[in-house]
PDB file of C-alpha atoms in Angstrom:
ATOM      1  CA  MET L1369      16.201   1.129  -0.109  1.00 68.00           C
ATOM      2  CA  ALA L1370      18.279  -1.895   0.589  1.00 85.00           C
ATOM      3  CA  VAL L1371      17.153  -4.520   3.050  1.00 93.00           C
ATOM      4  CA  ASP L1372      19.610  -7.275   3.882  1.00 94.00           C
ATOM      5  CA  LYS L1373      17.264  -9.298   6.023  1.00 97.00           C
ATOM      6  CA  PHE L1374      13.476  -9.115   6.091  1.00 97.00           C
ATOM      7  CA  PRO L1375      12.273 -12.048   8.166  1.00 98.00           C
ATOM      8  CA  VAL L1376       8.612 -12.725   7.386  1.00 98.00           C
ATOM      9  CA  GLU L1377       7.018 -13.481  10.747  1.00 98.00           C
ATOM     10  CA  ALA L1378       3.562 -14.758  11.691  1.00 98.00           C
ATOM     11  CA  SER L1379       2.839 -12.059  14.273  1.00 98.00           C
ATOM     12  CA  HIS L1380       3.837  -9.309  11.847  1.00 98.00           C
ATOM     13  CA  ILE L1381       1.486 -10.765   9.218  1.00 98.00           C
ATOM     14  CA  MET L1382      -1.309 -10.862  11.815  1.00 98.00           C
ATOM     15  CA  MET L1383      -0.762  -7.227  12.786  1.00 98.00           C
ATOM     16  CA  PHE L1384      -0.531  -6.142   9.173  1.00 98.00           C
ATOM     17  CA  ALA L1385      -3.785  -7.935   8.268  1.00 98.00           C
ATOM     18  CA  ARG L1386      -5.518  -6.314  11.252  1.00 98.00           C
ATOM     19  CA  SER L1387      -4.332  -2.886  10.165  1.00 98.00           C
ATOM     20  CA  VAL L1388      -5.959  -3.255   6.739  1.00 98.00           C
ATOM     21  CA  GLY L1389      -9.128  -4.613   8.338  1.00 98.00           C
ATOM     22  CA  ASP L1390      -8.734  -8.120   6.956  1.00 98.00           C
ATOM     23  CA  ALA L1391     -10.189 -10.810   9.224  1.00 97.00           C
ATOM     24  CA  ASN L1392      -9.294 -13.710   6.903  1.00 98.00           C
ATOM     25  CA  PRO L1393      -7.965 -16.456   9.237  1.00 98.00           C
ATOM     26  CA  ILE L1394      -5.354 -17.474   6.657  1.00 98.00           C
ATOM     27  CA  TYR L1395      -3.365 -14.518   7.980  1.00 98.00           C
ATOM     28  CA  TYR L1396      -3.231 -15.677  11.612  1.00 98.00           C
ATOM     29  CA  ASP L1397      -4.550 -19.206  12.145  1.00 98.00           C
ATOM     30  CA  ALA L1398      -1.993 -21.836  11.128  1.00 97.00           C
ATOM     31  CA  GLU L1399      -4.440 -24.715  11.682  1.00 98.00           C
ATOM     32  CA  TYR L1400      -7.072 -23.126   9.485  1.00 98.00           C
ATOM     33  CA  ALA L1401      -4.431 -22.242   6.894  1.00 98.00           C
ATOM     34  CA  LYS L1402      -3.593 -25.942   6.479  1.00 98.00           C
ATOM     35  CA  THR L1403      -7.096 -26.468   5.091  1.00 97.00           C
ATOM     36  CA  THR L1404      -6.695 -23.773   2.424  1.00 96.00           C
ATOM     37  CA  GLU L1405      -5.227 -24.027  -1.052  1.00 96.00           C
ATOM     38  CA  PRO L1406      -1.882 -22.418  -0.092  1.00 97.00           C
ATOM     39  CA  GLY L1407      -1.778 -24.826   2.888  1.00 97.00           C
ATOM     40  CA  THR L1408      -0.005 -22.328   5.103  1.00 98.00           C
ATOM     41  CA  VAL L1409      -0.356 -18.873   6.560  1.00 98.00           C
ATOM     42  CA  ILE L1410       0.522 -16.409   3.792  1.00 98.00           C
ATOM     43  CA  ALA L1411       0.996 -12.653   3.800  1.00 98.00           C
ATOM     44  CA  PRO L1412      -1.620 -10.241   2.430  1.00 98.00           C
ATOM     45  CA  PRO L1413      -0.856  -8.873  -1.055  1.00 98.00           C
ATOM     46  CA  THR L1414       0.650  -5.561   0.046  1.00 98.00           C
ATOM     47  CA  PHE L1415       2.661  -6.930   2.987  1.00 98.00           C
ATOM     48  CA  ALA L1416       6.027  -6.583   1.228  1.00 97.00           C
ATOM     49  CA  GLN L1417       5.758  -2.843   1.722  1.00 95.00           C
ATOM     50  CA  SER L1418       6.428  -3.390   5.424  1.00 96.00           C
ATOM     51  CA  SER L1419      10.016  -4.230   4.514  1.00 96.00           C
ATOM     52  CA  ALA L1420      10.466  -0.596   5.595  1.00 95.00           C
ATOM     53  CA  GLN L1421      10.615  -2.008   9.141  1.00 96.00           C
ATOM     54  CA  PHE L1422      13.850  -3.767   8.235  1.00 96.00           C
ATOM     55  CA  ASP L1423      15.509  -0.961   6.292  1.00 94.00           C
ATOM     56  CA  PRO L1424      18.033   0.504   8.745  1.00 93.00           C
ATOM     57  CA  ASP L1425      17.983   3.849   6.958  1.00 91.00           C
ATOM     58  CA  TYR L1426      14.243   4.192   6.321  1.00 92.00           C
ATOM     59  CA  PHE L1427      13.675   7.925   6.606  1.00 90.00           C
ATOM     60  CA  LEU L1428      10.027   7.753   7.695  1.00 93.00           C
ATOM     61  CA  ARG L1429      10.836   6.086  11.016  1.00 95.00           C
ATOM     62  CA  PRO L1430      12.084   8.088  14.003  1.00 95.00           C
ATOM     63  CA  LYS L1431      15.559   6.953  14.984  1.00 95.00           C
ATOM     64  CA  ILE L1432      17.091   6.998  18.426  1.00 94.00           C
ATOM     65  CA  GLY L1433      19.086  10.145  19.065  1.00 93.00           C
ATOM     66  CA  GLU L1434      18.202  11.754  15.750  1.00 94.00           C
ATOM     67  CA  PRO L1435      15.927  14.745  15.057  1.00 94.00           C
ATOM     68  CA  TRP L1436      12.419  13.905  13.842  1.00 95.00           C
ATOM     69  CA  PHE L1437      10.297  16.177  11.710  1.00 94.00           C
ATOM     70  CA  GLY L1438       7.007  15.369  13.446  1.00 95.00           C
ATOM     71  CA  SER L1439       5.600  17.523  16.252  1.00 96.00           C
ATOM     72  CA  GLY L1440       6.667  17.648  19.890  1.00 96.00           C
ATOM     73  CA  LYS L1441       6.903  20.938  21.734  1.00 95.00           C
ATOM     74  CA  GLU L1442       6.926  22.558  18.318  1.00 95.00           C
ATOM     75  CA  PRO L1443       4.898  21.585  15.239  1.00 95.00           C
ATOM     76  CA  THR L1444       8.063  20.114  13.764  1.00 94.00           C
ATOM     77  CA  GLY L1445      11.255  18.890  15.343  1.00 92.00           C
ATOM     78  CA  ILE L1446      13.354  20.071  12.434  1.00 88.00           C
ATOM     79  CA  LYS L1447      14.007  23.655  11.459  1.00 72.00           C
ATOM     80  CA  ARG L1448      13.751  23.578   7.723  1.00 59.00           C
ATOM     81  CA  GLU L1449      15.289  25.887   5.205  1.00 50.00           C
ATOM     82  CA  SER L1450      12.601  28.016   3.651  1.00 43.00           C
ATOM     83  CA  SER L1451      11.735  26.043   0.583  1.00 42.00           C
ATOM     84  CA  GLY L1452       9.027  28.434  -0.485  1.00 38.00           C
ATOM     85  CA  GLY L1453       7.031  25.391  -1.340  1.00 38.00           C
ATOM     86  CA  GLY L1454       4.524  25.597   1.455  1.00 38.00           C
ATOM     87  CA  GLY L1455       5.619  22.238   2.676  1.00 38.00           C
ATOM     88  CA  GLY L1456       4.294  20.539  -0.397  1.00 38.00           C
ATOM     89  CA  GLY L1457       4.364  16.859   0.175  1.00 38.00           C
ATOM     90  CA  GLY L1458       4.790  17.585   3.827  1.00 41.00           C
ATOM     91  CA  GLY L1459       8.528  17.480   4.043  1.00 44.00           C
ATOM     92  CA  GLY L1460       8.220  13.749   4.240  1.00 45.00           C
ATOM     93  CA  GLY L1461       9.761  13.038   0.898  1.00 55.00           C
ATOM     94  CA  GLY L1462       6.586  13.480  -1.072  1.00 80.00           C
ATOM     95  CA  LEU L1463       3.481  11.439  -1.597  1.00 87.00           C
ATOM     96  CA  HIS L1464       2.902   7.978  -2.948  1.00 92.00           C
ATOM     97  CA  ALA L1465       1.461   8.140  -6.462  1.00 95.00           C
ATOM     98  CA  GLU L1466       1.493   4.538  -7.676  1.00 97.00           C
ATOM     99  CA  GLN L1467       2.360   1.074  -6.465  1.00 98.00           C
ATOM    100  CA  HIS L1468       2.581  -2.134  -8.475  1.00 98.00           C
ATOM    101  CA  PHE L1469       3.313  -5.688  -7.386  1.00 98.00           C
ATOM    102  CA  GLU L1470       4.090  -8.774  -9.387  1.00 98.00           C
ATOM    103  CA  TYR L1471       3.831 -11.973  -7.355  1.00 98.00           C
ATOM    104  CA  HIS L1472       6.066 -14.821  -8.375  1.00 97.00           C
ATOM    105  CA  ARG L1473       4.874 -16.577  -5.242  1.00 96.00           C
ATOM    106  CA  HIS L1474       3.188 -15.466  -2.024  1.00 96.00           C
ATOM    107  CA  LEU L1475       5.137 -14.825   1.169  1.00 98.00           C
ATOM    108  CA  LYS L1476       4.835 -17.070   4.190  1.00 97.00           C
ATOM    109  CA  PRO L1477       6.186 -17.084   7.746  1.00 98.00           C
ATOM    110  CA  GLY L1478       9.746 -18.353   7.795  1.00 98.00           C
ATOM    111  CA  ASP L1479      10.746 -16.664   4.574  1.00 98.00           C
ATOM    112  CA  VAL L1480      13.788 -14.458   4.927  1.00 98.00           C
ATOM    113  CA  LEU L1481      13.883 -11.883   2.177  1.00 98.00           C
ATOM    114  CA  THR L1482      16.357  -9.434   0.806  1.00 97.00           C
ATOM    115  CA  ALA L1483      15.236  -6.372  -1.085  1.00 96.00           C
ATOM    116  CA  THR L1484      17.203  -4.286  -3.517  1.00 95.00           C
ATOM    117  CA  THR L1485      15.889  -1.111  -5.079  1.00 94.00           C
ATOM    118  CA  ARG L1486      17.013   0.676  -8.184  1.00 95.00           C
ATOM    119  CA  PRO L1487      15.737   3.980  -9.515  1.00 94.00           C
ATOM    120  CA  GLY L1488      13.478   3.971 -12.574  1.00 94.00           C
ATOM    121  CA  GLU L1489      12.303   6.902 -14.642  1.00 95.00           C
ATOM    122  CA  THR L1490      11.565  10.429 -13.480  1.00 95.00           C
ATOM    123  CA  TRP L1491       9.127  12.820 -15.113  1.00 95.00           C
ATOM    124  CA  GLU L1492       7.323  16.112 -14.467  1.00 95.00           C
ATOM    125  CA  LYS L1493       3.770  17.231 -14.835  1.00 93.00           C
ATOM    126  CA  GLU L1494       1.846  20.413 -14.159  1.00 93.00           C
ATOM    127  CA  SER L1495      -1.320  20.048 -12.070  1.00 89.00           C
ATOM    128  CA  LYS L1496      -4.057  22.458 -11.047  1.00 88.00           C
ATOM    129  CA  ARG L1497      -4.373  20.900  -7.611  1.00 86.00           C
ATOM    130  CA  ALA L1498      -0.741  20.905  -6.489  1.00 85.00           C
ATOM    131  CA  GLY L1499       1.401  22.881  -8.939  1.00 89.00           C
ATOM    132  CA  LYS L1500       4.458  21.281 -10.460  1.00 91.00           C
ATOM    133  CA  LEU L1501       4.680  17.546  -9.817  1.00 92.00           C
ATOM    134  CA  ILE L1502       7.933  15.638  -9.972  1.00 94.00           C
ATOM    135  CA  PHE L1503       7.448  11.887 -10.264  1.00 95.00           C
ATOM    136  CA  SER L1504      10.142   9.322  -9.605  1.00 95.00           C
ATOM    137  CA  GLU L1505       9.953   5.609  -9.996  1.00 96.00           C
ATOM    138  CA  SER L1506      11.774   2.881  -8.089  1.00 95.00           C
ATOM    139  CA  ILE L1507      11.862  -0.842  -8.663  1.00 97.00           C
ATOM    140  CA  THR L1508      12.361  -3.249  -5.790  1.00 96.00           C
ATOM    141  CA  GLU L1509      13.144  -6.917  -6.120  1.00 97.00           C
ATOM    142  CA  TYR L1510      12.383  -9.192  -3.195  1.00 98.00           C
ATOM    143  CA  ARG L1511      14.299 -12.455  -3.121  1.00 98.00           C
ATOM    144  CA  ASP L1512      13.869 -15.324  -0.698  1.00 98.00           C
ATOM    145  CA  GLN L1513      16.368 -17.380   1.299  1.00 97.00           C
ATOM    146  CA  ASN L1514      17.110 -19.434  -1.828  1.00 97.00           C
ATOM    147  CA  GLY L1515      17.799 -16.377  -3.937  1.00 97.00           C
ATOM    148  CA  GLU L1516      14.528 -16.847  -5.836  1.00 98.00           C
ATOM    149  CA  LEU L1517      12.696 -13.725  -6.983  1.00 98.00           C
ATOM    150  CA  VAL L1518       9.383 -13.727  -5.088  1.00 98.00           C
ATOM    151  CA  ILE L1519       7.967 -10.234  -5.605  1.00 98.00           C
ATOM    152  CA  THR L1520       8.808  -7.432  -7.991  1.00 98.00           C
ATOM    153  CA  ALA L1521       7.507  -4.067  -6.810  1.00 97.00           C
ATOM    154  CA  ARG L1522       7.410  -0.762  -8.645  1.00 97.00           C
ATOM    155  CA  GLY L1523       6.631   2.398  -6.736  1.00 96.00           C
ATOM    156  CA  VAL L1524       6.127   5.939  -7.970  1.00 96.00           C
ATOM    157  CA  GLY L1525       6.561   8.858  -5.621  1.00 94.00           C
ATOM    158  CA  VAL L1526       5.575  12.430  -6.318  1.00 93.00           C
ATOM    159  CA  ARG L1527       6.871  15.689  -4.901  1.00 91.00           C
ATOM    160  CA  THR L1528       4.358  18.476  -5.130  1.00 87.00           C
ATOM    161  CA  GLU L1529       4.996  22.205  -5.369  1.00 85.00           C
ATOM    162  CA  ARG L1530       2.298  22.853  -2.761  1.00 85.00           C
ATOM    163  CA  PRO L1531      -0.118  20.789  -0.675  1.00 85.00           C
ATOM    164  CA  VAL L1532      -2.672  18.976  -2.792  1.00 84.00           C
ATOM    165  CA  ASP L1533      -5.955  20.857  -2.964  1.00 82.00           C
ATOM    166  CA  SER L1534      -8.546  18.281  -1.978  1.00 69.00           C
ATOM    167  CA  LYS L1535     -11.477  20.331  -3.230  1.00 58.00           C
TER     168      LYS L1535
ATOM    169  CA  MET F 204     -12.864 -21.185  -3.439  1.00 67.00           C
ATOM    170  CA  ALA F 205     -10.956 -19.962  -6.401  1.00 84.00           C
ATOM    171  CA  LEU F 206     -12.802 -18.577  -9.396  1.00 93.00           C
ATOM    172  CA  LYS F 207     -13.635 -20.817 -12.338  1.00 94.00           C
ATOM    173  CA  ALA F 208     -12.861 -19.453 -15.785  1.00 94.00           C
ATOM    174  CA  SER F 209     -15.974 -21.143 -17.160  1.00 94.00           C
ATOM    175  CA  GLU F 210     -18.153 -19.177 -14.749  1.00 95.00           C
ATOM    176  CA  LEU F 211     -16.644 -15.759 -15.446  1.00 96.00           C
ATOM    177  CA  SER F 212     -17.806 -13.238 -18.052  1.00 96.00           C
ATOM    178  CA  VAL F 213     -16.326  -9.949 -19.167  1.00 98.00           C
ATOM    179  CA  GLY F 214     -18.100  -7.221 -17.239  1.00 98.00           C
ATOM    180  CA  ASP F 215     -18.758  -9.301 -14.120  1.00 98.00           C
ATOM    181  CA  THR F 216     -18.247  -7.258 -10.977  1.00 98.00           C
ATOM    182  CA  TYR F 217     -17.506  -7.933  -7.340  1.00 98.00           C
ATOM    183  CA  SER F 218     -17.797  -5.174  -4.721  1.00 98.00           C
ATOM    184  CA  GLU F 219     -17.136  -4.720  -1.037  1.00 98.00           C
ATOM    185  CA  CYS F 220     -17.369  -1.906   1.443  1.00 98.00           C
ATOM    186  CA  LEU F 221     -13.759  -1.531   2.630  1.00 98.00           C
ATOM    187  CA  VAL F 222     -14.338   0.715   5.607  1.00 98.00           C
ATOM    188  CA  GLU F 223     -17.072   2.860   7.071  1.00 98.00           C
ATOM    189  CA  ASP F 224     -16.063   6.084   8.802  1.00 98.00           C
ATOM    190  CA  LEU F 225     -12.296   5.489   8.693  1.00 98.00           C
ATOM    191  CA  LYS F 226     -10.794   6.138  12.100  1.00 98.00           C
ATOM    192  CA  ARG F 227      -7.503   7.901  12.779  1.00 98.00           C
ATOM    193  CA  THR F 228      -6.640   4.951  15.009  1.00 98.00           C
ATOM    194  CA  GLN F 229      -6.753   2.582  12.038  1.00 98.00           C
ATOM    195  CA  ILE F 230      -4.284   4.852  10.257  1.00 98.00           C
ATOM    196  CA  VAL F 231      -2.064   4.631  13.365  1.00 98.00           C
ATOM    197  CA  GLN F 232      -2.415   0.825  13.252  1.00 98.00           C
ATOM    198  CA  TYR F 233      -1.295   0.810   9.646  1.00 98.00           C
ATOM    199  CA  ALA F 234       1.671   3.064  10.428  1.00 98.00           C
ATOM    200  CA  GLY F 235       2.779   0.655  13.131  1.00 98.00           C
ATOM    201  CA  ALA F 236       2.358  -2.485  11.042  1.00 98.00           C
ATOM    202  CA  SER F 237       3.898  -1.127   7.852  1.00 97.00           C
ATOM    203  CA  GLY F 238       6.649   0.921   9.463  1.00 97.00           C
ATOM    204  CA  ASP F 239       5.682   4.069   7.541  1.00 96.00           C
ATOM    205  CA  TYR F 240       5.609   6.668  10.330  1.00 96.00           C
ATOM    206  CA  ASN F 241       5.302   9.720   8.094  1.00 95.00           C
ATOM    207  CA  PRO F 242       3.684  12.278  10.444  1.00 96.00           C
ATOM    208  CA  LEU F 243       1.324  13.295   7.614  1.00 95.00           C
ATOM    209  CA  HIS F 244      -0.701  10.229   8.538  1.00 97.00           C
ATOM    210  CA  THR F 245      -0.789  10.420  12.322  1.00 97.00           C
ATOM    211  CA  ASP F 246       0.421  13.812  13.550  1.00 97.00           C
ATOM    212  CA  GLU F 247      -2.378  16.375  13.347  1.00 97.00           C
ATOM    213  CA  ILE F 248      -0.230  19.299  14.495  1.00 97.00           C
ATOM    214  CA  PHE F 249       2.542  18.678  11.978  1.00 96.00           C
ATOM    215  CA  THR F 250       0.087  17.984   9.174  1.00 96.00           C
ATOM    216  CA  THR F 251      -2.008  21.105   9.679  1.00 96.00           C
ATOM    217  CA  LYS F 252       0.645  23.592  10.814  1.00 96.00           C
ATOM    218  CA  VAL F 253       3.700  22.540   8.854  1.00 94.00           C
ATOM    219  CA  ALA F 254       2.487  20.579   5.849  1.00 92.00           C
ATOM    220  CA  GLY F 255      -0.614  22.679   5.248  1.00 93.00           C
ATOM    221  CA  TYR F 256      -3.265  19.976   4.964  1.00 94.00           C
ATOM    222  CA  PRO F 257      -6.695  20.190   6.667  1.00 96.00           C
ATOM    223  CA  THR F 258      -6.033  17.055   8.748  1.00 97.00           C
ATOM    224  CA  VAL F 259      -4.051  13.821   8.676  1.00 98.00           C
ATOM    225  CA  PHE F 260      -4.803  11.430   5.824  1.00 97.00           C
ATOM    226  CA  ALA F 261      -4.456   7.715   5.181  1.00 98.00           C
ATOM    227  CA  HIS F 262      -1.393   6.119   3.665  1.00 97.00           C
ATOM    228  CA  GLY F 263      -2.084   5.288   0.033  1.00 97.00           C
ATOM    229  CA  MET F 264      -0.872   1.838   0.962  1.00 97.00           C
ATOM    230  CA  LEU F 265      -3.632   1.505   3.568  1.00 98.00           C
ATOM    231  CA  THR F 266      -6.203   2.023   0.819  1.00 98.00           C
ATOM    232  CA  MET F 267      -4.286  -0.399  -1.403  1.00 98.00           C
ATOM    233  CA  GLY F 268      -4.174  -2.907   1.471  1.00 98.00           C
ATOM    234  CA  MET F 269      -7.903  -2.656   2.136  1.00 98.00           C
ATOM    235  CA  THR F 270      -8.613  -2.914  -1.590  1.00 98.00           C
ATOM    236  CA  GLY F 271      -6.384  -5.996  -1.643  1.00 98.00           C
ATOM    237  CA  ARG F 272      -8.729  -7.593   0.861  1.00 98.00           C
ATOM    238  CA  MET F 273     -11.637  -7.147  -1.559  1.00 98.00           C
ATOM    239  CA  LEU F 274      -9.500  -8.758  -4.281  1.00 98.00           C
ATOM    240  CA  THR F 275      -8.387 -11.787  -2.275  1.00 98.00           C
ATOM    241  CA  ASN F 276     -11.945 -12.322  -1.042  1.00 98.00           C
ATOM    242  CA  TYR F 277     -12.958 -12.428  -4.705  1.00 98.00           C
ATOM    243  CA  VAL F 278     -10.162 -14.394  -6.376  1.00 98.00           C
ATOM    244  CA  GLY F 279      -9.173 -16.605  -3.441  1.00 97.00           C
ATOM    245  CA  ASP F 280      -6.103 -16.905  -1.243  1.00 97.00           C
ATOM    246  CA  GLY F 281      -2.737 -16.980  -2.942  1.00 97.00           C
ATOM    247  CA  ARG F 282      -4.208 -16.489  -6.414  1.00 98.00           C
ATOM    248  CA  LEU F 283      -3.096 -12.952  -7.248  1.00 98.00           C
ATOM    249  CA  THR F 284      -0.270 -12.682  -9.757  1.00 98.00           C
ATOM    250  CA  LYS F 285      -0.313  -8.916 -10.319  1.00 98.00           C
ATOM    251  CA  TYR F 286      -1.802  -5.974  -8.472  1.00 98.00           C
ATOM    252  CA  GLY F 287      -1.089  -2.347  -9.197  1.00 98.00           C
ATOM    253  CA  VAL F 288      -2.755   0.983  -8.453  1.00 98.00           C
ATOM    254  CA  ARG F 289      -2.607   4.728  -8.794  1.00 98.00           C
ATOM    255  CA  PHE F 290      -3.616   6.844  -5.825  1.00 97.00           C
ATOM    256  CA  THR F 291      -5.906   9.405  -7.420  1.00 96.00           C
ATOM    257  CA  ASN F 292      -7.243  11.250  -4.396  1.00 95.00           C
ATOM    258  CA  GLN F 293      -6.485  11.384  -0.710  1.00 95.00           C
ATOM    259  CA  VAL F 294      -8.404   9.334   1.836  1.00 98.00           C
ATOM    260  CA  TRP F 295      -9.368  11.179   5.007  1.00 98.00           C
ATOM    261  CA  PRO F 296     -10.522  10.129   8.468  1.00 98.00           C
ATOM    262  CA  GLY F 297     -14.296   9.696   8.344  1.00 98.00           C
ATOM    263  CA  ASP F 298     -14.279   8.435   4.773  1.00 98.00           C
ATOM    264  CA  THR F 299     -16.324   5.417   3.749  1.00 98.00           C
ATOM    265  CA  LEU F 300     -14.772   3.441   0.920  1.00 98.00           C
ATOM    266  CA  ASN F 301     -16.266   1.011  -1.548  1.00 98.00           C
ATOM    267  CA  SER F 302     -14.245  -1.026  -3.962  1.00 98.00           C
ATOM    268  CA  THR F 303     -15.143  -2.887  -7.132  1.00 98.00           C
ATOM    269  CA  ALA F 304     -13.326  -5.383  -9.323  1.00 98.00           C
ATOM    270  CA  THR F 305     -14.573  -5.723 -12.905  1.00 98.00           C
ATOM    271  CA  VAL F 306     -13.618  -8.627 -15.158  1.00 98.00           C
ATOM    272  CA  GLU F 307     -11.846  -7.367 -18.285  1.00 98.00           C
ATOM    273  CA  SER F 308     -10.742 -10.671 -19.735  1.00 97.00           C
ATOM    274  CA  VAL F 309     -10.366 -14.364 -18.941  1.00 97.00           C
ATOM    275  CA  GLU F 310      -7.636 -16.084 -20.905  1.00 96.00           C
ATOM    276  CA  ASP F 311      -5.138 -18.883 -20.388  1.00 96.00           C
ATOM    277  CA  GLY F 312      -6.160 -19.420 -16.778  1.00 96.00           C
ATOM    278  CA  ILE F 313      -5.765 -15.764 -15.863  1.00 97.00           C
ATOM    279  CA  VAL F 314      -8.503 -13.276 -15.069  1.00 98.00           C
ATOM    280  CA  LYS F 315      -7.667  -9.608 -15.620  1.00 98.00           C
ATOM    281  CA  LEU F 316      -9.539  -7.206 -13.419  1.00 98.00           C
ATOM    282  CA  LYS F 317     -10.053  -3.474 -13.359  1.00 98.00           C
ATOM    283  CA  VAL F 318     -10.020  -2.220  -9.782  1.00 98.00           C
ATOM    284  CA  GLU F 319     -11.558   0.956  -8.482  1.00 98.00           C
ATOM    285  CA  THR F 320     -12.106   2.298  -4.983  1.00 98.00           C
ATOM    286  CA  THR F 321     -14.356   5.281  -4.372  1.00 98.00           C
ATOM    287  CA  ASN F 322     -15.274   7.369  -1.346  1.00 98.00           C
ATOM    288  CA  GLN F 323     -18.710   8.363  -0.043  1.00 98.00           C
ATOM    289  CA  ASP F 324     -18.900  11.191  -2.616  1.00 98.00           C
ATOM    290  CA  GLY F 325     -18.219   8.853  -5.499  1.00 98.00           C
ATOM    291  CA  THR F 326     -14.705  10.263  -5.965  1.00 98.00           C
ATOM    292  CA  VAL F 327     -12.226   7.673  -7.172  1.00 98.00           C
ATOM    293  CA  VAL F 328      -9.411   7.407  -4.623  1.00 98.00           C
ATOM    294  CA  LEU F 329      -7.650   4.397  -6.116  1.00 98.00           C
ATOM    295  CA  SER F 330      -7.627   3.120  -9.646  1.00 98.00           C
ATOM    296  CA  GLY F 331      -5.782   0.043 -10.830  1.00 98.00           C
ATOM    297  CA  TYR F 332      -5.722  -3.516 -12.057  1.00 98.00           C
ATOM    298  CA  ALA F 333      -5.138  -7.043 -10.843  1.00 98.00           C
ATOM    299  CA  GLU F 334      -4.512 -10.415 -12.378  1.00 98.00           C
ATOM    300  CA  ALA F 335      -5.211 -13.766 -10.780  1.00 98.00           C
ATOM    301  CA  ARG F 336      -5.029 -17.451 -11.586  1.00 97.00           C
ATOM    302  CA  VAL F 337      -8.418 -19.065 -12.103  1.00 97.00           C
ATOM    303  CA  ASP F 338      -9.400 -22.714 -12.410  1.00 95.00           C
TER     304      ASP F 338
END
């Protein structure tokens, strides 16, 4: 993932906070936020993940004029090669196994971030619930309009051999 | 309303109910806000017929986001310095989640917390840690 311009906006923060069920007014009420320790609206701790909105190539967003693997007339809009994997991970690039954030400071409306991602380690594991698991790590650095590092994020994705048995 | 180091002890806990009876619509809300439109989270037909799961399930990041709310309510706004989790089990529509932070240490103005979120069956769905500045 590479994001050249991730403008942190008040309405996006409000919608994000709503979606995680957080009614804290520091996420939407600028007047209230002035009375708090940060002194401004800030973004909730996991907000940086929504940089996906600003990644032009993000593969989990339908794009105009391109096939999409979700359902329409058919259960999927993409005819897939038989992978023999039973759709493990759902054809969506796998599942999210871990996520880590280090906050150098908290985001606020008006910030304009860039994000660069580099691959980390990969490893394999055998599991009873989903067969062979292939883990891959990626590290994303978010920098602000002054080039300062504001958040370091480390994600781990996992591709499963078959759908995870929830039992 | 930040925490005071002098008032914290190892083993202290703080808990919140994150959600009762998680609705598919909240998962849709999270997809829209985060930009993660993976059909596994919102598209029942794809998820059951193509991916082979019993129904759609929540983004791990939705659970991490809701758990983050418990943390910021505990440590105060803008106080987190680290927050990381493993997604240990899927979260399904209808689930009720509870989350607990447990103090592991208080040193040099930083509280280290163990974080765990469980579903209505007591199954751990998220397991992790957080660190925050304290007064």
